[in-house]
Coordinates of C-alpha atoms and ligand atoms in Angstrom, one line a residue:
M1 CA 16.2 16.1 -12.9
I2 CA 17.3 13.7 -10.2
E3 CA 15.9 15.8 -7.3
N4 CA 13.1 15.6 -9.6
M5 CA 12.6 11.9 -9.7
M6 CA 13.4 11.7 -5.9
E7 CA 10.1 13.8 -5.4
L8 CA 8.2 12.2 -7.7
D9 CA 9.2 8.4 -6.0
K10 CA 8.6 10.2 -2.4
L11 CA 5.3 10.5 -3.5
K12 CA 4.3 8.0 -5.1
E13 CA 5.1 4.5 -3.2
E14 CA 3.4 1.4 -2.4
C15 CA 4.4 -1.5 -1.3
G16 CA 4.9 -4.4 0.5
V17 CA 7.6 -5.5 3.4
I18 CA 8.7 -8.7 5.0
G19 CA 10.9 -10.5 6.4
I20 CA 11.9 -15.0 7.6
Y21 CA 13.6 -15.4 10.1
A22 CA 14.4 -19.3 10.0
P23 CA 18.3 -20.6 10.0
G24 CA 18.5 -24.5 9.9
L25 CA 15.7 -24.9 7.6
K26 CA 17.4 -24.5 3.9
N27 CA 14.8 -23.7 1.9
I28 CA 14.8 -19.2 3.4
S29 CA 14.3 -17.9 -0.6
Q30 CA 11.6 -20.3 -0.9
L31 CA 9.3 -18.9 2.1
A32 CA 10.3 -14.5 0.9
Y33 CA 9.1 -16.1 -2.3
F34 CA 5.9 -17.0 -1.2
G35 CA 5.5 -14.6 2.0
L36 CA 5.3 -12.2 -1.8
H37 CA 2.9 -13.6 -3.6
A38 CA 1.1 -13.0 -1.0
L39 CA 2.0 -9.7 -1.1
Q40 CA 1.5 -8.9 -5.1
H41 CA -1.3 -7.0 -4.4
R42 CA 0.7 -4.5 -2.0
G43 CA 2.6 -4.2 -6.2
Q44 CA 3.4 -5.0 -9.4
E45 CA 6.1 -2.9 -10.2
S46 CA 9.8 -4.9 -9.0
A47 CA 10.3 -8.2 -6.4
G48 CA 13.3 -8.8 -5.2
I49 CA 14.6 -11.4 -2.1
A50 CA 17.8 -10.7 -0.8
A51 CA 18.6 -13.4 1.5
N52 CA 21.9 -13.5 4.9
D53 CA 23.9 -15.5 4.9
G54 CA 26.5 -15.7 8.1
G55 CA 26.3 -11.9 6.8
R56 CA 26.9 -12.3 3.3
I57 CA 24.0 -11.0 1.4
Q58 CA 23.3 -12.4 -2.0
Y59 CA 19.7 -11.2 -3.8
Y60 CA 17.1 -10.8 -7.1
K61 CA 15.3 -8.4 -8.3
E62 CA 14.0 -7.2 -11.2
A63 CA 11.0 -5.6 -12.6
G64 CA 8.3 -7.5 -12.4
L65 CA 5.4 -10.2 -10.8
V66 CA 6.9 -12.1 -8.6
Q67 CA 6.2 -15.5 -10.7
E68 CA 7.3 -12.8 -13.8
V69 CA 10.7 -11.9 -11.6
F70 CA 12.3 -15.3 -9.8
T71 CA 13.0 -19.1 -11.9
D72 CA 13.2 -22.0 -9.7
E73 CA 17.5 -21.7 -10.0
I74 CA 17.2 -18.1 -9.1
I75 CA 15.3 -19.4 -6.1
R76 CA 17.7 -22.5 -5.3
R77 CA 20.9 -20.3 -5.3
L78 CA 19.1 -17.4 -2.5
Q79 CA 20.6 -19.4 0.3
G80 CA 20.7 -18.1 4.0
D81 CA 18.9 -17.7 7.3
I82 CA 16.9 -14.8 7.0
A83 CA 15.4 -13.4 4.3
I84 CA 14.2 -9.7 3.5
G85 CA 11.5 -9.8 0.4
H86 CA 10.5 -6.7 -1.2
V87 CA 7.4 -5.9 -4.0
R88 CA 6.7 -2.1 -5.5
Y89 CA 4.5 -0.4 -7.3
S90 CA 4.9 3.2 -8.3
T91 CA 2.9 4.8 -10.9
T92 CA 5.7 7.0 -12.0
G93 CA 6.5 5.5 -15.3
D94 CA 10.8 4.7 -14.1
A95 CA 10.4 0.8 -13.6
C96 CA 14.3 0.7 -12.8
V97 CA 15.3 -1.8 -11.8
V98 CA 17.9 -0.1 -9.7
N99 CA 15.2 1.3 -7.6
A100 CA 13.7 -2.1 -7.2
Q101 CA 14.3 -2.9 -3.3
P102 CA 15.4 -5.1 -0.6
L103 CA 18.5 -2.2 -0.7
V104 CA 21.6 -4.2 0.4
V105 CA 24.5 -2.1 0.8
Q106 CA 28.0 -2.9 2.9
H107 CA 29.8 -1.4 5.6
K108 CA 32.4 -1.9 7.6
G109 CA 30.7 -4.5 9.9
G110 CA 29.1 -6.5 6.8
G111 CA 26.1 -6.4 4.6
I112 CA 22.5 -4.8 5.0
A113 CA 19.3 -5.9 2.7
L114 CA 16.7 -3.7 3.2
A115 CA 13.0 -3.6 2.2
H116 CA 11.1 -0.2 3.2
N117 CA 6.4 0.0 2.7
G118 CA 6.4 4.1 3.4
N119 CA 7.8 7.4 2.6
L120 CA 10.4 9.3 3.8
I121 CA 8.8 13.5 3.5
N122 CA 13.0 15.0 4.7
A123 CA 14.4 12.9 2.6
P124 CA 15.7 15.2 -0.4
E125 CA 17.1 17.3 2.7
I126 CA 19.1 14.2 4.7
R127 CA 20.1 12.9 0.9
E128 CA 21.3 16.3 0.4
Q129 CA 23.4 17.2 4.0
L130 CA 24.5 13.1 3.4
Q131 CA 26.6 14.5 0.3
D132 CA 27.3 17.5 1.2
Q133 CA 29.8 15.0 3.8
G134 CA 30.8 12.9 1.2
A135 CA 28.4 10.7 0.7
I136 CA 27.9 8.2 -2.3
F137 CA 24.3 6.9 -4.1
Q138 CA 23.0 4.3 -5.8
T139 CA 19.2 5.1 -6.9
S140 CA 16.7 7.7 -7.0
I141 CA 14.3 6.1 -3.8
D142 CA 14.2 7.6 -0.1
S143 CA 14.8 4.2 1.3
E144 CA 18.4 4.6 0.4
V145 CA 18.4 7.2 3.4
I146 CA 17.8 4.4 5.6
A147 CA 20.5 2.2 4.7
N148 CA 23.0 4.7 4.3
L149 CA 21.8 6.8 8.1
V150 CA 22.2 3.0 9.5
A151 CA 25.0 1.9 8.0
R152 CA 26.9 4.6 9.4
Y153 CA 25.9 4.5 12.3
S154 CA 26.7 0.9 13.1
T155 CA 30.2 1.4 12.8
T156 CA 30.3 2.4 15.8
L157 CA 26.5 1.4 18.0
S158 CA 24.5 -1.7 18.1
A159 CA 22.0 -2.4 15.2
E160 CA 19.6 -1.3 17.3
E161 CA 21.3 1.9 18.7
A162 CA 21.9 2.3 14.8
I163 CA 18.4 2.9 14.0
R164 CA 17.0 4.5 16.5
K165 CA 19.2 7.6 15.4
T166 CA 18.7 6.8 12.3
M167 CA 14.3 7.1 13.8
E168 CA 15.1 10.6 15.7
Q169 CA 16.3 12.1 11.8
I170 CA 13.4 10.7 9.4
Q171 CA 10.2 12.1 8.8
G172 CA 6.9 10.3 7.6
S173 CA 6.3 6.7 7.2
Y174 CA 8.2 4.0 7.5
A175 CA 7.5 -0.4 8.2
V176 CA 10.8 -1.8 7.7
A177 CA 12.1 -5.2 7.4
L178 CA 15.8 -5.6 7.3
T179 CA 18.5 -8.1 8.3
L180 CA 21.7 -6.8 10.1
G181 CA 24.6 -9.6 11.3
Q182 CA 22.5 -12.3 12.8
K183 CA 19.1 -10.1 13.1
L184 CA 16.3 -9.9 11.2
I185 CA 14.8 -6.8 12.4
G186 CA 11.3 -5.6 11.8
V187 CA 10.4 -1.2 11.9
R188 CA 8.0 0.5 13.0
D189 CA 6.8 5.2 12.0
P190 CA 5.8 6.9 15.6
Y191 CA 2.5 7.2 13.7
G192 CA 1.8 3.6 12.9
L193 CA 1.0 4.9 8.7
K194 CA 2.1 1.5 7.9
P195 CA 1.1 -1.6 9.3
L196 CA 4.0 -4.6 10.2
C197 CA 3.1 -7.7 12.1
I198 CA 4.5 -10.3 13.6
G199 CA 4.6 -13.9 13.4
K200 CA 6.4 -17.1 14.4
F201 CA 6.3 -20.6 12.0
E202 CA 8.4 -24.3 13.0
G203 CA 11.2 -23.7 12.6
G204 CA 11.0 -19.2 11.9
Y205 CA 9.1 -15.8 12.1
V206 CA 8.7 -14.1 10.2
I207 CA 7.1 -10.0 9.6
S208 CA 5.2 -9.0 7.6
S209 CA 3.4 -5.8 6.1
E210 CA -0.4 -7.6 6.1
S211 CA -0.5 -11.2 8.6
C212 CA -2.4 -12.7 4.9
A213 CA 1.5 -13.9 4.3
F214 CA 0.7 -16.1 7.9
H215 CA -1.1 -18.0 5.7
V216 CA 0.4 -18.9 3.3
L217 CA 3.7 -19.9 5.8
D218 CA 1.1 -21.5 8.0
A219 CA 2.3 -19.3 10.7
E220 CA 0.7 -17.7 13.4
F221 CA 0.6 -14.8 14.0
V222 CA 2.1 -13.0 17.8
R223 CA 1.0 -9.5 17.8
D224 CA 2.3 -6.5 15.1
V225 CA 5.2 -4.2 16.0
A226 CA 4.6 -0.7 17.8
P227 CA 5.3 2.2 16.2
G228 CA 7.4 3.4 17.7
E229 CA 9.0 0.1 18.2
I230 CA 12.8 -1.4 16.8
V231 CA 11.4 -4.9 16.8
V232 CA 15.0 -7.9 16.5
I233 CA 14.9 -11.1 16.2
E234 CA 18.0 -13.2 16.4
D235 CA 18.8 -16.3 18.4
N236 CA 15.1 -18.0 17.7
E237 CA 13.9 -14.7 20.3
I238 CA 12.2 -12.1 19.7
H239 CA 13.4 -8.8 21.4
S240 CA 11.8 -5.5 21.8
M241 CA 12.7 -1.3 22.1
M242 CA 11.3 1.6 21.8
G243 CA 13.2 3.5 19.2
I244 CA 11.3 6.9 18.9
K245 CA 8.0 7.6 21.3
G246 CA 5.2 8.8 18.3
E247 CA 2.4 12.3 19.9
K248 CA 0.0 10.2 18.9
K249 CA -1.1 7.1 15.9
A250 CA -2.2 7.5 13.3
F251 CA -2.8 4.8 11.2
C252 CA -3.4 4.8 7.9
S253 CA -7.5 4.5 6.5
F254 CA -7.0 4.6 3.1
E255 CA -4.4 -0.3 4.4
F256 CA -9.0 -0.2 4.7
V257 CA -10.7 1.6 2.4
Y258 CA -8.4 -0.2 -0.7
F259 CA -5.1 -0.7 0.0
A260 CA -4.4 -4.0 2.1
R261 CA -5.8 -8.1 1.4
P262 CA -9.9 -8.4 3.0
D263 CA -7.9 -11.5 4.6
S264 CA -6.1 -9.0 6.4
V265 CA -6.0 -8.2 10.2
L266 CA -4.2 -4.4 10.8
D267 CA -3.7 -3.7 14.1
G268 CA -6.7 -5.6 15.5
Q269 CA -8.8 -4.9 12.9
S270 CA -10.4 -7.9 10.2
V271 CA -10.1 -5.6 7.1
Y272 CA -13.1 -7.4 5.8
I273 CA -15.6 -6.6 8.8
S274 CA -13.8 -2.9 8.7
R275 CA -15.0 -3.1 4.5
K276 CA -18.0 -5.1 5.5
N277 CA -18.9 -3.0 7.9
A278 CA -18.4 0.2 5.7
G279 CA -21.6 -0.8 2.8
K280 CA -23.5 -1.1 6.3
I281 CA -22.7 2.5 6.9
L282 CA -23.2 3.0 3.3
A283 CA -26.4 2.1 3.2
Q284 CA -28.2 4.5 6.2
E285 CA -26.2 7.2 5.4
H286 CA -27.2 7.2 2.1
P287 CA -30.3 4.9 0.7
V288 CA -32.2 4.5 -2.7
E289 CA -34.5 2.2 -3.5
A290 CA -33.6 -0.4 -5.9
D291 CA -33.1 -3.8 -7.5
M292 CA -30.2 -5.3 -6.9
V293 CA -26.6 -3.8 -5.7
I294 CA -23.9 -5.1 -7.5
A295 CA -20.2 -4.2 -7.2
V296 CA -16.6 -3.0 -8.7
P297 CA -14.5 -6.7 -8.5
D298 CA -13.2 -7.1 -6.5
S299 CA -12.2 -4.1 -4.8
G300 CA -15.6 -3.2 -3.5
T301 CA -17.3 -6.4 -3.7
V302 CA -17.6 -6.9 0.5
A303 CA -18.9 -2.9 1.0
A304 CA -21.1 -4.5 -1.4
I305 CA -21.8 -6.8 0.2
G306 CA -22.5 -5.2 3.3
Y307 CA -24.8 -2.8 1.3
S308 CA -26.2 -5.4 0.2
E309 CA -27.2 -7.0 4.0
E310 CA -28.0 -3.7 5.5
S311 CA -30.5 -2.1 2.5
K312 CA -32.3 -5.9 2.0
I313 CA -31.8 -4.8 -1.4
P314 CA -29.7 -8.2 -2.9
F315 CA -26.6 -8.7 -4.0
G316 CA -25.9 -9.7 -7.5
E317 CA -23.3 -9.8 -10.1
G318 CA -23.5 -7.1 -13.1
L319 CA -19.8 -6.8 -13.6
I320 CA -17.6 -9.7 -14.9
K321 CA -13.7 -9.5 -13.6
N322 CA -10.9 -10.6 -16.3
R323 CA -8.4 -11.5 -13.5
Y324 CA -5.0 -11.1 -15.8
V325 CA -4.9 -7.9 -15.5
G326 CA -3.4 -5.8 -13.2
R327 CA -5.0 -3.3 -11.9
T328 CA -5.4 -0.1 -14.0
F329 CA -4.2 2.7 -12.2
I330 CA -1.3 1.3 -13.6
Q331 CA -1.5 2.5 -17.2
P332 CA 0.3 6.4 -17.7
T333 CA -1.9 8.3 -19.7
Q334 CA -5.7 9.7 -19.5
K335 CA -6.7 7.1 -22.6
M336 CA -4.3 3.5 -21.6
R337 CA -6.6 4.4 -18.3
E338 CA -10.5 4.5 -20.1
L339 CA -9.5 1.4 -22.3
S340 CA -8.4 0.0 -19.6
V341 CA -11.5 -0.5 -17.5
R342 CA -13.1 -2.2 -21.0
L343 CA -10.0 -4.6 -20.7
K344 CA -11.0 -6.3 -16.6
L345 CA -14.8 -5.8 -16.6
N346 CA -17.5 -7.1 -18.9
V347 CA -21.4 -6.1 -18.1
L348 CA -23.7 -9.5 -17.2
K349 CA -25.8 -7.5 -19.9
E350 CA -28.7 -11.3 -19.0
N351 CA -28.5 -9.4 -15.0
I352 CA -28.8 -6.1 -15.2
K353 CA -30.6 -5.0 -17.9
G354 CA -34.2 -3.3 -16.7
K355 CA -32.7 -3.4 -13.3
R356 CA -32.1 0.1 -11.7
L357 CA -28.8 -0.6 -9.6
V358 CA -26.9 0.2 -6.7
L359 CA -22.8 0.0 -7.4
V360 CA -20.4 -0.3 -4.9
D361 CA -17.0 1.0 -4.6
D362 CA -14.3 1.4 -2.4
S363 CA -13.6 4.6 -4.0
I364 CA -12.8 7.5 -6.5
V365 CA -10.4 8.9 -7.1
R366 CA -9.9 9.9 -11.0
G367 CA -13.4 9.7 -12.3
T368 CA -11.9 7.7 -15.3
T369 CA -13.7 3.8 -13.6
S370 CA -16.2 5.4 -11.7
R371 CA -17.4 7.1 -15.5
K372 CA -16.7 3.9 -17.5
I373 CA -18.8 1.2 -15.1
V374 CA -21.5 3.3 -15.6
D375 CA -21.1 4.1 -19.2
L376 CA -20.7 -0.3 -20.0
L377 CA -24.1 -0.6 -17.5
K378 CA -26.4 1.7 -19.3
S379 CA -25.3 1.3 -22.1
A380 CA -26.1 -2.5 -21.6
G381 CA -29.7 -2.4 -20.6
A382 CA -29.3 -0.8 -17.1
K383 CA -32.7 1.6 -15.7
E384 CA -30.8 3.2 -12.9
V385 CA -27.1 3.6 -11.7
H386 CA -26.7 4.8 -8.8
V387 CA -22.9 5.0 -7.4
R388 CA -22.4 5.0 -3.4
I389 CA -18.1 5.3 -2.2
S390 CA -17.4 3.1 0.8
S391 CA -14.7 5.7 1.5
P392 CA -15.3 9.6 1.5
P393 CA -13.7 11.7 -1.6
V394 CA -10.7 12.1 -2.4
K395 CA -9.7 15.9 -1.7
Y396 CA -6.0 15.4 -0.1
S397 CA -2.8 14.0 -2.6
C398 CA -0.9 11.6 0.4
Y399 CA 2.6 12.1 0.9
F400 CA 3.1 8.9 2.9
G401 CA 2.4 5.7 0.2
I402 CA -0.3 5.7 -1.1
D403 CA -1.3 6.2 -4.4
T404 CA -2.6 9.5 -4.7
P405 CA -2.1 12.5 -7.9
A406 CA -1.7 15.9 -7.6
R407 CA -4.8 17.4 -5.9
K408 CA -5.7 19.6 -9.6
N409 CA -6.0 15.4 -10.8
L410 CA -8.5 13.6 -7.9
V411 CA -11.9 14.9 -8.8
G412 CA -13.2 15.1 -4.9
A413 CA -10.6 18.1 -5.1
T414 CA -12.4 20.8 -8.0
R415 CA -15.6 18.3 -7.7
S416 CA -18.8 18.7 -5.4
V417 CA -20.1 15.4 -5.4
E418 CA -23.7 17.2 -7.9
E419 CA -20.4 17.8 -10.2
I420 CA -19.2 14.0 -10.0
R421 CA -22.4 13.0 -10.2
K422 CA -23.3 14.2 -12.7
M423 CA -19.7 13.8 -15.0
I424 CA -20.1 9.9 -13.9
D425 CA -24.1 10.1 -15.4
A426 CA -24.7 8.4 -12.3
D427 CA -28.9 8.7 -11.2
S428 CA -27.6 9.3 -7.1
L429 CA -24.0 9.4 -6.0
G430 CA -23.6 8.8 -2.1
Y431 CA -20.1 8.5 -1.0
L432 CA -19.3 7.1 3.2
S433 CA -18.6 10.0 4.9
I434 CA -15.3 10.9 7.6
E435 CA -17.1 9.7 10.8
G436 CA -18.5 6.6 8.7
L437 CA -15.2 5.3 7.6
F438 CA -13.8 5.3 11.0
R439 CA -16.6 3.4 12.7
S440 CA -16.6 1.4 10.0
I441 CA -12.9 0.9 10.8
Q442 CA -14.3 0.1 14.1
M443 CA -10.5 2.4 15.9
P444 CA -11.2 5.8 17.3
G445 CA -10.8 8.2 14.6
D446 CA -7.8 10.2 16.8
I447 CA -5.4 7.3 15.6
L448 CA -6.3 6.9 12.0
C449 CA -4.7 8.6 9.2
G450 CA -7.4 10.7 7.1
A451 CA -5.6 13.6 5.9
C452 CA -6.3 12.0 1.6
F453 CA -9.9 12.9 3.3
S454 CA -9.7 15.6 5.4
G455 CA -5.9 17.5 4.7
N456 CA -5.6 16.8 8.4
Y457 CA -1.8 15.9 7.7
P458 CA -0.6 14.2 11.4
M459 CA 3.1 15.7 10.7
E460 CA 3.5 19.2 9.3
V461 CA 4.1 18.0 5.5
P462 CA 5.4 20.2 2.0
R463 CA 4.3 22.6 -0.1
E464 CA 1.7 20.6 -2.9
S465 CA 3.9 22.1 -5.5
S466 CA 6.6 19.8 -5.3
Q467 CA 3.6 17.6 -7.7
Y468 CA 2.9 19.9 -9.6
V469 CA 6.5 19.8 -10.9
F470 CA 5.7 16.7 -12.1
E471 CA 2.3 16.4 -13.4
K472 CA 4.2 18.3 -16.4
R473 CA 6.8 16.7 -17.0
Ligands
AMP501 P1 -10.6 6.5 -10.2 O1 -11.6 6.9 -10.4 O2 -10.8 6.2 -12.0 O3 -9.0 7.1 -10.5 O4 -9.7 4.7 -10.2 C1 -10.7 4.9 -8.8 C2 -10.5 2.9 -8.4 O5 -9.0 2.4 -8.9 C3 -10.4 2.9 -7.1 O6 -12.2 2.3 -7.2 C4 -9.9 1.9 -6.7 O7 -10.5 0.3 -6.6 C5 -8.7 2.1 -7.6 N1 -7.5 2.4 -6.9 C6 -8.0 3.8 -5.8 N2 -6.9 3.6 -4.4 C7 -5.7 3.4 -5.5 C8 -4.1 2.8 -4.8 N3 -3.6 4.1 -4.7 N4 -3.8 2.2 -7.0 C9 -3.5 1.3 -6.7 N5 -5.5 1.5 -7.4 C10 -6.8 2.8 -7.0

């Protein structure tokens, strides 16, 4: 049972991490708290902050949104020079707070607090080996394997060496912020699958999943952590060493499609510009005669603006979003998923009645959202609804941290584009090509991971069958 839960967690994690280094400032946790607010879109299931006060680590983590989890009192109590923060999202239904992060462990040399974004594909094997040697685990998440290995190695090695040795063993995706001793450390897997960048503000440094967190901290962007790099911030300086060198970079293209905030710059490329480019290329690849381009807010908005600019069809508002409802993806059952689309979106009837619409969204995963929205628009009097998707069909499960269901539930894996068009009742349906997506990101295709679209995984992945186990439970 626990093994199953582990597998499940391994496949379904989406997270945001932040690390703050600010000796001398008295508000370390406040800064981490602000940073986490900016990363809230990366995970809404749980939030946590750990503060390192001269090696003594205090932490607080709980299920819920950042503003629900923390009170002034809690923030005031978490004092120190270095803080680690984490937001976590998962659809496992396992909202168990023991799996929330940062993970805090004690080892011979003191405390370690660690926040991880990504998925280790060989965590079960390592965990079993460690358990055979007598190690005990308190959570079912793969990140505890990292904490365990780092703690083990750092009894005899420096923190950097301990991390390097850990990196030799773990496989998969990881962007990690951790603190150990007087250090704030950022680590990125050798493929650079998940984003991680460094910023500087008056009195300190920040390491964050996304650069959008720098704005709220009034921090300046310094640089991205390189794939395979270990960045150490200590004595007010940044040091760096290569952990392990990857064969090639494989940055997650779905970060650009959906996951990251549009005001972030990931590995040198603006998410906003890439989404707008995607909309423009989509208009070139799938033109259509229509009266108005509308977006599924907010995920399709930027690409819809791009589509409108390129096609010269005016952009307008057709759907109004209730901003206070969480992501519909979170709903565990199909029925709830369908109802939550209504809860979240309403049609602006006056604006769409009798019109031929181009409806732009970022992706189709299960197909529930598009089907419901086309239905809502047509019931409200739209004459035609032409669906345009600013990413290619999602056909393969992600093993590296984007929450995609098992292949049998991915509509792009089981149906042709024409079958999907019929299923969602659209007048036409066009997806962006893989080549078009890579072009929109303005990075060469061979340094991007597009495995969820192509099945071309950057490394060997576990067999799909393990996922079906969970779907059946
Ligand atoms: P559906 O096709 O009904 O599964 O929903 C697809 C919608 O969910 C897309 O329009 C995205 O905005 C959103 N979405 C796609 N991937 C994810 C994800 N990994 N986590 C949360 N939401 C997602």
